[in-house]
């Protein structure tokens, strides 16, 4: 059974990697990703300057395997740290490197993209249009005009193939409008669906208190509870972006959910909450589970079932 895939023209030995934000802020985190059985890795979303992020507690798993809530607030080492990591990365290794950028303004995204373009590295840039947790900064992906304006500036500047990280959409009109925008940009070659489901509220029954401290307890939801929203977004964009690729993320706890993401149309699949809870050995486990599913179903490669979800 062959779990290999291609994203943005680069070959991945298997389709799994980390969701940006998990196990990827520091060089120590990224080393764990390199040593794991992931097929690739992506860095924590970078801002122009170092950020401490929101006060703790700012991430918690939710009871009974439902998922997680986070309001990290974009803690990161500043883009120069990730640029330096990208400059020193061993591109002869089998794992392609993705770099996530999440400027607090379009001007900051421009400055960061310019620096990466000047360095001319074989990593892939992914612009995050969907951080739900920075007070006073709405998710760009929910402002279609602002998103198109950002792409009008960034796509020609980046020139090479790049991707965007999207928030979940919940309305067919929004899938249509967003897809029509993305289809205007030839070098936007993939979309990653989905970021966390923004601004959920987790309350502890016993203490009657919010679980996390920032934003009165509001934070992005991830894990099993977002699986069906993730699958819908993957499939909606798979159907609407025939010349582009989709990276699926959301609700993966086992090989079964990875299989569903590929059926929905994912070319690669990222793991967030389950990676955070289980650690980087999750990749070996889930690669094995997916292999067993493919053997049982008689599939030899991902191409044989990618996007082939049946409808009634
Ligand atoms: O750092 C965060 O709070 C964060 C980011 Br940038 C993001 O894109 N998604 C998320 O759930 N948390």
Coordinates of C-alpha atoms in Angstrom, one line a residue, residues 15-166:
X15 CA 0.0 12.2 3.6
X16 CA 0.2 13.0 7.3
X17 CA 1.6 16.0 9.1
X18 CA 1.1 18.4 12.0
X19 CA -1.6 21.0 12.0
X20 CA 0.1 24.3 12.2
X21 CA 0.3 25.4 15.8
X22 CA 0.9 22.0 17.3
X23 CA 4.5 20.7 17.9
X24 CA 6.1 23.4 15.7
X25 CA 6.8 26.6 17.6
X26 CA 10.5 26.0 18.5
X27 CA 13.4 24.1 16.9
X28 CA 13.0 21.4 19.6
X29 CA 9.3 20.9 18.5
X30 CA 10.2 20.9 14.8
X31 CA 13.0 18.3 15.5
X32 CA 10.4 16.0 17.0
X33 CA 8.3 16.4 13.8
X34 CA 11.4 15.6 11.6
X35 CA 12.1 12.5 13.7
X36 CA 8.5 11.3 13.6
X37 CA 6.8 9.3 10.9
X38 CA 5.0 12.3 9.5
X39 CA 5.2 12.9 5.7
X40 CA 5.9 16.6 6.1
X41 CA 5.9 19.4 8.7
X42 CA 4.6 23.0 9.0
X43 CA 5.8 25.7 11.3
X44 CA 3.7 27.7 13.8
X45 CA 2.2 30.7 12.2
X46 CA 4.7 33.5 12.3
X47 CA 4.2 37.2 12.9
X48 CA 6.7 39.9 12.1
X49 CA 7.8 40.2 15.7
X50 CA 8.1 37.6 18.6
X51 CA 4.8 37.2 20.5
X52 CA 4.3 35.8 24.0
X53 CA 0.6 35.1 23.2
X54 CA -2.4 35.1 25.5
X55 CA -2.3 34.3 29.2
X56 CA -2.7 30.7 30.4
X57 CA -4.6 28.4 30.7
X58 CA -5.0 28.9 27.0
X59 CA -5.3 25.3 25.6
X60 CA -7.3 22.4 27.2
X61 CA -8.5 19.1 25.9
X62 CA -12.3 18.7 26.5
X63 CA -13.8 15.7 28.4
X64 CA -14.6 12.3 26.7
X65 CA -12.5 12.8 23.7
X66 CA -14.7 15.5 22.2
X67 CA -11.8 17.7 21.2
X68 CA -10.0 20.8 22.4
X69 CA -10.4 24.5 22.9
X70 CA -7.5 27.0 22.5
X71 CA -6.9 30.7 22.6
X72 CA -3.1 30.7 22.2
X73 CA -3.1 34.2 20.7
X74 CA -0.4 33.5 18.1
X75 CA 2.6 32.9 20.4
X76 CA 5.6 32.5 18.1
X77 CA 9.3 33.3 17.8
X78 CA 8.9 35.9 15.1
X79 CA 9.3 35.3 11.4
X80 CA 13.2 35.6 11.3
X81 CA 13.4 32.5 13.5
X82 CA 11.4 30.4 11.0
X83 CA 13.3 32.0 8.1
X84 CA 16.5 30.9 9.7
X85 CA 15.0 27.4 10.3
X86 CA 14.0 27.2 6.6
X87 CA 17.5 28.3 5.5
X88 CA 19.1 25.5 7.6
X89 CA 16.5 22.8 6.7
X90 CA 17.8 19.7 5.0
X91 CA 15.8 19.7 1.8
X92 CA 17.4 16.5 0.7
X93 CA 15.4 14.8 3.5
X94 CA 12.1 13.2 2.3
X95 CA 9.9 15.7 4.1
X96 CA 9.0 19.0 2.4
X97 CA 8.8 22.0 4.7
X98 CA 5.8 24.3 4.9
X99 CA 6.0 27.7 6.5
X100 CA 2.9 29.3 8.0
X101 CA 2.7 33.1 8.0
X102 CA 0.0 35.1 9.9
X103 CA 0.9 38.8 9.9
X104 CA -1.2 41.1 12.0
X105 CA -1.6 43.3 9.0
X106 CA -1.3 43.0 5.2
X107 CA 1.9 45.2 5.4
X108 CA 3.4 42.6 7.8
X109 CA 2.5 39.7 5.5
X110 CA 4.1 41.6 2.6
X111 CA 7.3 42.2 4.6
X112 CA 7.5 38.5 5.7
X113 CA 6.7 37.2 2.2
X114 CA 9.4 39.5 0.7
X115 CA 12.0 38.1 3.1
X116 CA 11.2 34.5 2.2
X117 CA 11.1 35.3 -1.5
X118 CA 14.5 37.0 -1.3
X119 CA 15.9 33.9 0.4
X120 CA 14.7 31.7 -2.5
X121 CA 14.2 28.5 -0.6
X122 CA 12.4 25.3 -1.6
X123 CA 9.9 25.5 1.2
X124 CA 6.2 26.3 0.6
X125 CA 4.5 29.4 2.1
X126 CA 1.0 29.1 3.6
X127 CA -0.7 32.3 4.6
X128 CA -3.0 31.9 7.6
X129 CA -6.3 33.8 6.9
X130 CA -8.0 32.3 9.9
X131 CA -6.5 32.9 13.4
X132 CA -9.6 33.3 15.7
X133 CA -7.8 34.3 18.8
X134 CA -6.1 37.7 18.6
X135 CA -8.3 40.2 20.4
X136 CA -9.3 43.0 18.0
X137 CA -8.2 41.1 14.8
X138 CA -11.1 39.4 13.0
X139 CA -10.5 36.3 10.9
X140 CA -9.6 37.6 7.4
X141 CA -11.2 34.5 5.8
X142 CA -14.6 35.8 6.9
X143 CA -14.1 39.2 5.1
X144 CA -14.2 38.2 1.4
X145 CA -13.2 41.7 0.2
X146 CA -10.2 41.9 2.5
X147 CA -9.2 38.4 1.6
X148 CA -9.3 39.1 -2.1
X149 CA -7.4 42.3 -1.6
X150 CA -4.7 40.4 0.4
X151 CA -4.4 37.8 -2.4
X152 CA -4.2 40.5 -5.0
X153 CA -1.1 41.8 -3.2
X154 CA 0.5 38.6 -2.0
X155 CA 0.0 36.1 -4.9
X156 CA 2.2 38.2 -7.4
X157 CA 4.7 38.9 -4.7
X158 CA 5.1 35.2 -3.8
X159 CA 5.2 34.1 -7.5
X160 CA 5.8 30.5 -6.6
X161 CA 3.1 28.0 -5.7
X162 CA 1.6 28.8 -2.2
X163 CA -1.4 27.9 0.0
X164 CA -3.8 29.5 2.4
X165 CA -5.2 28.3 5.7
X166 CA -9.0 28.8 5.8

